[in-house]
């Protein structure tokens, strides 16, 4: 009986569709930001554009439309290099299509990252106009650069991203989730109770499909539990701790490339998030390099204070090409940050640019160390050894990817040499721009 009634009702459509923000009235900026259908193409950049030893990638961007999966399947079938990284930049779209695309990525053991591809042949602000889209869809590799700052993979795009076996979200990019919405096209005037029952069944089926897909991708059930709590009208940007806890991006150190900031006093900067050794929390750190000041390069380091650590703290940094040259010292606390400012001679700075990575060492001396040292009746050399033994030492590396090109851009933006560079303010921890709330 129920089936016969459904046939008479003629429910033509019951599928997961685009986020409401994309169907509601959009701002001009939102319309300019994404193409109305998913676009995939090959991109090529400068050496190291997509990481050490990487200059070629696959770009997937735009709204996930109802015919996206077949196009992605045909395209990927012609790309033999299965480890060429895939960069996603999408506001979301059709959820059912995203499951199919995600499984395609899983079959390739794909590497996926969140990032926006900026095609060099397209003028600024025209990445989705007709001419640029034609160039992207022409076939072959296209010259471009990558940007993670404010790049996003939201809503259904997250399910595509989960399909990859290797997943990376930069500290200044966003991976955001929310509950989906079922859209029905109903003909006639069926009883409200019948429609409500059909909606309930379809919603339960959609929830089951989502949970099964997330589990199949090896992601913790907590992600599905979270998605159920986020209303369709909102978006929740996953925190670094959530990315780690759900098994999405479990790197102990996640970092951005070096990037030019065209502020009043321009500088280049790099962000990293570091997992604390005690507990599942993360700290955000920033490095800034300013314009040449009297043949030295001003350097500022800032980090969120590790509340689990106590005692005097020192941070030092060395480069591969100059392991004996150290930069750093004891930072000063300012609010919830600790900061150190100094400068590098050009020899040390050139060594940084010639290195693949920088080695950072954080030393925290225990609170009772001074008292113990005062009581210790030992020689100065022995005391130094005792101090080192009592200190907590954390070490990690950050990449120099993009440093050389960013410094070249900075040099072109620098004021006359006579103008001194300022000390940096507390770091503006980057918050990805997510236009999350749909219009009513």
Short mmCIF file of C-alpha atoms in Angstrom, two decimals:
data_model
loop_
_atom_site.label_atom_id
_atom_site.label_comp_id
_atom_site.label_asym_id
_atom_site.label_seq_id
_atom_site.Cartn_x
_atom_site.Cartn_y
_atom_site.Cartn_z
CA UNK A 1 0.00 0.00 0.00
CA UNK A 2 2.76 2.43 0.97
CA UNK A 3 4.58 1.77 -2.32
CA UNK A 4 1.43 2.32 -4.39
CA UNK A 5 0.73 5.61 -2.62
CA UNK A 6 4.30 6.73 -3.29
CA UNK A 7 3.84 6.03 -6.98
CA UNK A 8 0.71 8.16 -7.06
CA UNK A 9 2.47 10.95 -5.18
CA UNK A 10 5.24 10.95 -7.81
CA UNK A 11 8.15 12.04 -5.70
CA UNK A 12 10.51 12.83 -8.54
CA UNK A 13 13.64 13.76 -6.61
CA UNK A 14 15.06 12.69 -3.27
CA UNK A 15 18.78 13.30 -3.38
CA UNK A 16 21.45 15.11 -1.43
CA UNK A 17 22.29 18.40 -3.11
CA UNK A 18 24.40 21.53 -2.88
CA UNK A 19 24.80 23.42 0.40
CA UNK A 20 21.99 25.88 0.92
CA UNK A 21 24.37 28.84 0.60
CA UNK A 22 24.88 27.90 -3.03
CA UNK A 23 21.16 27.81 -3.82
CA UNK A 24 20.20 30.84 -1.81
CA UNK A 25 21.03 34.37 -2.85
CA UNK A 26 24.81 34.70 -3.04
CA UNK A 27 27.07 37.68 -2.73
CA UNK A 28 29.05 38.84 -5.75
CA UNK A 29 32.23 37.58 -4.11
CA UNK A 30 30.75 34.12 -3.63
CA UNK A 31 29.58 33.95 -7.25
CA UNK A 32 33.03 34.99 -8.44
CA UNK A 33 34.78 32.45 -6.26
CA UNK A 34 33.71 29.13 -7.75
CA UNK A 35 32.63 27.67 -11.08
CA UNK A 36 29.10 26.19 -11.13
CA UNK A 37 30.45 22.75 -12.06
CA UNK A 38 33.45 20.75 -10.94
CA UNK A 39 36.59 21.37 -12.99
CA UNK A 40 39.65 19.12 -13.10
CA UNK A 41 42.93 19.82 -14.89
CA UNK A 42 46.70 19.33 -14.76
CA UNK A 43 48.82 22.15 -13.39
CA UNK A 44 52.56 22.83 -13.40
CA UNK A 45 54.41 25.34 -11.23
CA UNK A 46 57.88 26.41 -10.17
CA UNK A 47 60.23 23.87 -8.57
CA UNK A 48 58.85 22.99 -5.14
CA UNK A 49 55.47 24.57 -5.91
CA UNK A 50 53.64 21.61 -4.36
CA UNK A 51 56.36 20.61 -1.89
CA UNK A 52 59.94 19.36 -1.98
CA UNK A 53 60.64 17.84 -5.39
CA UNK A 54 57.09 18.50 -6.59
CA UNK A 55 56.10 20.89 -9.36
CA UNK A 56 53.08 19.13 -10.94
CA UNK A 57 49.65 18.45 -9.50
CA UNK A 58 45.98 17.86 -10.30
CA UNK A 59 43.54 20.66 -9.53
CA UNK A 60 39.91 19.89 -8.66
CA UNK A 61 37.80 22.95 -7.99
CA UNK A 62 34.29 24.36 -8.18
CA UNK A 63 30.86 23.09 -7.17
CA UNK A 64 30.30 19.33 -7.23
CA UNK A 65 27.52 19.05 -9.81
CA UNK A 66 25.24 16.10 -10.57
CA UNK A 67 27.48 14.85 -13.43
CA UNK A 68 30.86 15.41 -11.79
CA UNK A 69 31.86 11.80 -11.09
CA UNK A 70 31.89 10.54 -14.72
CA UNK A 71 34.06 13.49 -15.78
CA UNK A 72 36.50 12.89 -12.93
CA UNK A 73 36.62 9.17 -13.76
CA UNK A 74 37.45 9.80 -17.43
CA UNK A 75 40.10 12.37 -16.54
CA UNK A 76 41.86 10.25 -13.92
CA UNK A 77 41.89 7.26 -16.28
CA UNK A 78 44.24 9.23 -18.51
CA UNK A 79 46.64 10.24 -15.71
CA UNK A 80 49.11 7.42 -15.11
CA UNK A 81 50.97 9.08 -12.23
CA UNK A 82 48.74 8.05 -9.34
CA UNK A 83 50.90 9.86 -6.79
CA UNK A 84 50.62 13.28 -8.40
CA UNK A 85 48.98 15.25 -5.56
CA UNK A 86 45.39 16.43 -5.94
CA UNK A 87 44.52 19.90 -4.64
CA UNK A 88 40.86 20.53 -3.78
CA UNK A 89 39.15 23.90 -3.58
CA UNK A 90 35.37 23.57 -3.46
CA UNK A 91 32.38 24.85 -1.49
CA UNK A 92 30.72 21.43 -1.74
CA UNK A 93 27.82 20.17 -3.79
CA UNK A 94 26.15 16.88 -4.60
CA UNK A 95 26.88 14.41 -1.82
CA UNK A 96 26.14 11.25 -3.77
CA UNK A 97 28.61 12.33 -6.46
CA UNK A 98 31.19 13.11 -3.78
CA UNK A 99 31.02 9.51 -2.50
CA UNK A 100 31.72 8.19 -6.01
CA UNK A 101 34.64 10.57 -6.52
CA UNK A 102 36.02 9.76 -3.08
CA UNK A 103 36.02 6.05 -3.91
CA UNK A 104 37.81 6.83 -7.18
CA UNK A 105 40.55 8.56 -5.19
CA UNK A 106 40.76 5.61 -2.83
CA UNK A 107 41.21 3.19 -5.75
CA UNK A 108 44.24 5.28 -6.82
CA UNK A 109 45.74 5.57 -3.32
CA UNK A 110 45.57 9.30 -4.02
CA UNK A 111 47.36 12.11 -2.20
CA UNK A 112 44.89 14.94 -1.50
CA UNK A 113 45.47 18.42 -0.11
CA UNK A 114 43.36 21.53 0.33
CA UNK A 115 44.64 24.32 -1.88
CA UNK A 116 43.62 26.78 -4.58
CA UNK A 117 45.30 26.67 -7.97
CA UNK A 118 45.92 30.10 -9.49
CA UNK A 119 46.39 29.81 -13.25
CA UNK A 120 49.03 32.23 -14.51
CA UNK A 121 47.29 32.89 -17.84
CA UNK A 122 44.17 34.16 -16.08
CA UNK A 123 44.18 37.71 -14.77
CA UNK A 124 43.69 38.35 -11.06
CA UNK A 125 40.10 37.77 -10.01
CA UNK A 126 39.17 35.95 -13.22
CA UNK A 127 39.89 32.34 -12.27
CA UNK A 128 36.31 31.28 -13.01
CA UNK A 129 35.38 33.46 -15.97
CA UNK A 130 34.59 31.85 -19.32
CA UNK A 131 38.04 32.39 -20.86
CA UNK A 132 39.89 30.98 -17.86
CA UNK A 133 37.61 27.95 -17.61
CA UNK A 134 38.15 27.30 -21.32
CA UNK A 135 41.93 27.33 -20.76
CA UNK A 136 41.61 24.95 -17.80
CA UNK A 137 39.50 22.52 -19.81
CA UNK A 138 41.67 22.65 -22.95
CA UNK A 139 43.78 19.67 -21.88
CA UNK A 140 47.48 19.40 -21.15
CA UNK A 141 49.34 21.05 -18.31
CA UNK A 142 48.75 24.69 -17.50
CA UNK A 143 51.16 27.03 -15.71
CA UNK A 144 49.95 27.92 -12.23
CA UNK A 145 50.82 28.47 -8.59
CA UNK A 146 49.35 27.05 -5.41
CA UNK A 147 47.81 28.95 -2.50
CA UNK A 148 46.59 27.37 0.72
CA UNK A 149 45.69 30.66 2.42
CA UNK A 150 41.89 30.66 2.76
CA UNK A 151 41.57 27.66 0.48
CA UNK A 152 38.59 25.52 1.41
CA UNK A 153 37.07 22.09 1.00
CA UNK A 154 33.61 22.31 2.51
CA UNK A 155 30.51 20.17 2.87
CA UNK A 156 30.44 17.45 0.18
CA UNK A 157 34.02 18.25 -0.79
CA UNK A 158 35.07 16.81 2.56
CA UNK A 159 33.82 13.37 1.47
CA UNK A 160 35.92 13.60 -1.70
CA UNK A 161 38.90 14.53 0.44
CA UNK A 162 38.36 11.59 2.80
CA UNK A 163 38.71 9.20 -0.14
CA UNK A 164 42.43 9.90 -0.47
CA UNK A 165 44.82 7.64 1.40
CA UNK A 166 47.16 10.54 2.18
CA UNK A 167 45.44 13.75 3.34
CA UNK A 168 46.96 17.12 4.26
CA UNK A 169 45.25 20.29 5.44
CA UNK A 170 47.54 23.30 5.79
CA UNK A 171 47.13 25.47 8.93
CA UNK A 172 45.68 28.33 6.88
CA UNK A 173 43.22 26.20 4.87
CA UNK A 174 39.75 24.97 5.88
CA UNK A 175 38.07 21.58 5.87
CA UNK A 176 34.48 22.16 6.98
CA UNK A 177 31.44 19.95 7.55
CA UNK A 178 27.74 20.21 8.18
CA UNK A 179 24.64 18.04 7.97
CA UNK A 180 23.16 17.57 4.52
CA UNK A 181 19.67 18.50 3.41
CA UNK A 182 17.24 16.35 1.45
CA UNK A 183 15.44 18.15 -1.35
CA UNK A 184 12.15 16.78 -2.67
CA UNK A 185 10.16 17.73 -5.74
CA UNK A 186 6.57 16.73 -4.99
CA UNK A 187 3.74 16.68 -7.51
CA UNK A 188 0.17 16.69 -6.36
CA UNK A 189 -1.09 17.09 -2.82
CA UNK A 190 -0.12 14.00 -0.83
CA UNK A 191 -1.06 13.79 2.87
CA UNK A 192 1.40 15.58 5.13
CA UNK A 193 1.84 12.45 7.23
CA UNK A 194 2.84 10.47 4.15
CA UNK A 195 5.40 13.06 3.12
CA UNK A 196 6.78 13.21 6.67
CA UNK A 197 7.17 9.44 6.77
CA UNK A 198 8.90 9.39 3.39
CA UNK A 199 11.23 12.17 4.49
CA UNK A 200 12.04 10.32 7.71
CA UNK A 201 12.93 7.15 5.80
CA UNK A 202 15.05 8.97 3.25
CA UNK A 203 16.87 10.92 5.95
CA UNK A 204 17.64 7.71 7.85
CA UNK A 205 18.92 6.14 4.63
CA UNK A 206 21.13 9.17 3.90
CA UNK A 207 22.53 9.12 7.44
CA UNK A 208 23.30 5.43 7.09
CA UNK A 209 25.05 5.94 3.75
CA UNK A 210 27.18 8.75 5.16
CA UNK A 211 28.19 6.76 8.24
CA UNK A 212 29.05 3.73 6.10
CA UNK A 213 31.12 5.84 3.71
CA UNK A 214 33.08 7.54 6.51
CA UNK A 215 33.78 4.17 8.13
CA UNK A 216 34.89 2.69 4.80
CA UNK A 217 37.40 5.51 4.45
CA UNK A 218 38.94 4.54 7.80
CA UNK A 219 37.78 7.67 9.61
CA UNK A 220 36.68 7.62 13.24
CA UNK A 221 32.94 7.49 13.97
CA UNK A 222 33.32 10.71 15.92
CA UNK A 223 33.31 12.64 12.65
CA UNK A 224 29.87 11.34 11.73
CA UNK A 225 28.65 12.10 15.26
CA UNK A 226 29.89 15.67 14.86
CA UNK A 227 28.30 16.11 11.42
CA UNK A 228 24.91 15.13 12.84
CA UNK A 229 25.11 18.01 15.32
CA UNK A 230 25.93 20.74 12.76
CA UNK A 231 22.82 22.25 11.19
CA UNK A 232 22.68 22.50 7.42
CA UNK A 233 22.53 26.28 7.75
CA UNK A 234 25.98 26.34 9.41
CA UNK A 235 29.47 25.05 8.75
CA UNK A 236 31.96 23.72 11.28
CA UNK A 237 35.63 24.16 10.36
CA UNK A 238 37.49 21.16 11.73
CA UNK A 239 40.16 22.12 14.22
CA UNK A 240 43.67 20.72 14.06
CA UNK A 241 42.92 18.55 17.10
CA UNK A 242 39.79 17.18 15.38
CA UNK A 243 41.67 16.48 12.15
CA UNK A 244 44.13 14.47 14.21
CA UNK A 245 41.58 12.73 16.45
CA UNK A 246 39.33 11.66 13.57
CA UNK A 247 42.30 10.27 11.63
CA UNK A 248 42.01 12.76 8.74
CA UNK A 249 45.40 14.50 8.99
CA UNK A 250 47.56 13.01 11.72
CA UNK A 251 50.85 14.78 11.03
CA UNK A 252 52.54 15.97 14.24
CA UNK A 253 53.69 19.09 12.37
CA UNK A 254 51.54 20.70 9.67
CA UNK A 255 52.89 23.76 7.91
CA UNK A 256 52.30 26.30 5.19
CA UNK A 257 54.72 27.40 2.52
CA UNK A 258 56.44 30.76 2.91
CA UNK A 259 54.10 33.48 1.70
CA UNK A 260 54.36 37.20 0.93
CA UNK A 261 52.15 39.49 3.03
CA UNK A 262 51.63 42.86 1.38
CA UNK A 263 51.08 44.81 4.58
CA UNK A 264 52.09 48.44 5.16
CA UNK A 265 55.45 46.97 6.10
CA UNK A 266 55.63 43.89 3.87
CA UNK A 267 57.04 40.62 5.15
CA UNK A 268 57.07 36.92 4.34
CA UNK A 269 55.68 34.45 6.82
CA UNK A 270 55.17 30.79 7.52
CA UNK A 271 52.73 29.08 9.89
CA UNK A 272 52.96 25.66 11.48
CA UNK A 273 50.88 23.72 13.96
CA UNK A 274 52.75 21.45 16.36
CA UNK A 275 51.22 18.65 18.40
CA UNK A 276 52.08 18.92 22.08
CA UNK A 277 53.88 15.92 23.50
CA UNK A 278 51.53 15.88 26.49
CA UNK A 279 47.88 15.63 25.48
CA UNK A 280 46.18 15.92 22.11
CA UNK A 281 46.38 19.71 21.81
CA UNK A 282 48.21 21.71 19.13
CA UNK A 283 50.06 25.03 19.12
CA UNK A 284 50.22 27.44 16.22
CA UNK A 285 53.55 29.10 15.41
CA UNK A 286 54.60 31.81 13.00
CA UNK A 287 57.89 32.94 11.49
CA UNK A 288 58.23 36.36 9.85
CA UNK A 289 61.10 37.75 7.80
CA UNK A 290 61.12 41.47 7.04
CA UNK A 291 62.94 43.59 4.49
CA UNK A 292 66.71 43.98 4.63
CA UNK A 293 67.68 46.34 7.45
CA UNK A 294 71.30 47.51 7.29
CA UNK A 295 72.48 44.29 5.64
CA UNK A 296 70.66 42.09 8.12
CA UNK A 297 67.33 40.30 7.81
CA UNK A 298 64.93 40.91 10.72
CA UNK A 299 63.34 37.70 11.98
CA UNK A 300 60.38 37.35 14.30
CA UNK A 301 59.11 34.12 15.83
CA UNK A 302 55.85 33.78 17.75
CA UNK A 303 53.94 30.84 19.15
CA UNK A 304 50.95 30.09 21.29
CA UNK A 305 52.15 29.40 24.82
CA UNK A 306 52.25 25.75 25.79
CA UNK A 307 50.19 25.76 28.98
CA UNK A 308 51.38 22.24 29.85
CA UNK A 309 55.00 23.39 30.12
CA UNK A 310 56.45 25.45 32.97
CA UNK A 311 59.84 26.99 33.46
CA UNK A 312 62.16 29.18 31.43
CA UNK A 313 61.84 28.61 27.70
CA UNK A 314 64.39 29.05 24.89
CA UNK A 315 63.97 28.51 21.17
CA UNK A 316 66.84 28.12 18.71
CA UNK A 317 66.93 27.45 14.97
CA UNK A 318 69.62 26.17 12.61
CA UNK A 319 69.73 25.45 8.87
CA UNK A 320 70.96 22.38 6.99
CA UNK A 321 73.59 24.42 5.19
CA UNK A 322 74.93 26.06 8.37
CA UNK A 323 74.42 23.67 11.31
CA UNK A 324 76.68 25.62 13.65
CA UNK A 325 74.96 28.99 13.11
CA UNK A 326 72.05 29.40 15.53
CA UNK A 327 69.34 32.04 15.65
CA UNK A 328 66.97 32.54 18.53
CA UNK A 329 66.91 33.03 22.26
CA UNK A 330 64.49 33.40 25.14
CA UNK A 331 61.06 34.62 23.98
CA UNK A 332 58.99 37.26 25.75
CA UNK A 333 55.41 36.57 26.72
CA UNK A 334 52.66 38.77 25.30
CA UNK A 335 49.13 37.65 26.07
CA UNK A 336 48.69 34.06 24.98
CA UNK A 337 51.80 34.24 22.79
CA UNK A 338 55.52 34.14 23.30
CA UNK A 339 57.67 36.10 20.87
CA UNK A 340 61.30 36.48 19.94
CA UNK A 341 62.69 39.16 17.63
CA UNK A 342 66.20 39.45 16.23
CA UNK A 343 68.02 39.53 12.93
CA UNK A 344 70.12 37.28 10.73
CA UNK A 345 73.31 38.16 8.93
CA UNK A 346 73.16 37.47 5.22
CA UNK A 347 75.46 34.48 5.47
CA UNK A 348 73.05 32.71 7.81
CA UNK A 349 70.05 33.80 5.76
CA UNK A 350 71.58 32.52 2.51
CA UNK A 351 72.23 29.22 4.29
CA UNK A 352 68.53 29.09 5.20
CA UNK A 353 67.50 29.59 1.58
CA UNK A 354 69.97 26.92 0.45
CA UNK A 355 68.58 24.39 2.93
CA UNK A 356 65.70 22.01 2.50
CA UNK A 357 64.63 22.38 6.11
CA UNK A 358 65.25 24.35 9.28
CA UNK A 359 65.81 22.59 12.58
CA UNK A 360 64.00 24.06 15.56
CA UNK A 361 64.90 23.23 19.16
CA UNK A 362 62.72 24.29 22.08
CA UNK A 363 64.25 23.96 25.54
CA UNK A 364 62.22 24.33 28.73
CA UNK A 365 64.11 24.36 32.01
CA UNK A 366 62.21 22.96 34.96
CA UNK A 367 61.09 25.44 37.66
CA UNK A 368 63.29 23.92 40.37
CA UNK A 369 66.39 23.94 38.21
CA UNK A 370 67.74 27.25 39.58
CA UNK A 371 67.40 26.11 43.18
CA UNK A 372 68.99 22.76 42.43
CA UNK A 373 71.86 24.48 40.63
CA UNK A 374 72.49 26.76 43.60
CA UNK A 375 72.74 23.76 45.90
CA UNK A 376 74.95 21.79 43.58
CA UNK A 377 78.58 21.95 44.57
CA UNK A 378 80.02 21.05 41.17
CA UNK A 379 82.27 22.61 38.61
CA UNK A 380 80.79 24.95 36.01
CA UNK A 381 81.12 22.40 33.21
CA UNK A 382 79.44 19.74 35.31
CA UNK A 383 76.70 22.20 36.22
CA UNK A 384 75.99 22.86 32.54
CA UNK A 385 75.64 19.14 31.96
CA UNK A 386 73.30 18.85 34.93
CA UNK A 387 71.20 21.74 33.63
CA UNK A 388 70.87 20.14 30.21
CA UNK A 389 69.82 16.85 31.78
CA UNK A 390 67.05 18.60 33.72
CA UNK A 391 65.69 20.51 30.70
CA UNK A 392 62.88 19.29 28.47
CA UNK A 393 63.99 19.50 24.85
CA UNK A 394 61.60 19.32 21.88
CA UNK A 395 62.90 19.23 18.30
CA UNK A 396 61.11 19.52 14.99
CA UNK A 397 61.85 20.59 11.41
CA UNK A 398 60.10 23.07 9.14
CA UNK A 399 60.49 23.20 5.37
CA UNK A 400 61.95 26.09 3.42
CA UNK A 401 59.63 25.41 0.48
CA UNK A 402 58.74 28.72 -1.16
CA UNK A 403 61.25 30.75 0.89
CA UNK A 404 63.47 31.77 -2.02
CA UNK A 405 60.61 32.87 -4.31
CA UNK A 406 58.81 34.62 -1.44
CA UNK A 407 62.00 36.52 -0.57
CA UNK A 408 62.32 37.64 -4.19
CA UNK A 409 58.75 38.94 -4.08
CA UNK A 410 59.44 40.67 -0.76
CA UNK A 411 62.57 42.34 -2.11
CA UNK A 412 60.49 43.83 -4.92
CA UNK A 413 57.98 45.20 -2.36
CA UNK A 414 60.46 46.56 0.17
CA UNK A 415 60.64 50.27 1.00
CA UNK A 416 63.95 52.14 0.54
CA UNK A 417 66.80 50.63 2.62
CA UNK A 418 66.84 53.61 4.98
CA UNK A 419 63.45 52.62 6.36
CA UNK A 420 63.82 50.23 9.26
CA UNK A 421 61.53 47.23 9.53
CA UNK A 422 59.29 47.07 12.58
CA UNK A 423 59.12 44.32 15.07
CA UNK A 424 56.14 42.15 14.38
CA UNK A 425 53.00 42.35 16.49
CA UNK A 426 51.38 39.31 18.00
CA UNK A 427 50.79 36.84 15.19
CA UNK A 428 47.46 36.99 13.45
CA UNK A 429 46.70 33.28 13.52
CA UNK A 430 45.09 32.71 10.11
CA UNK A 431 41.40 31.91 10.19
CA UNK A 432 40.21 30.42 6.90
CA UNK A 433 37.44 32.53 5.36
CA UNK A 434 34.30 30.43 5.30
CA UNK A 435 31.08 32.06 4.15
CA UNK A 436 29.16 29.48 6.10
CA UNK A 437 25.69 30.81 6.74
CA UNK A 438 23.19 30.44 3.92
CA UNK A 439 20.67 33.11 3.27
CA UNK A 440 17.23 32.28 4.61
#
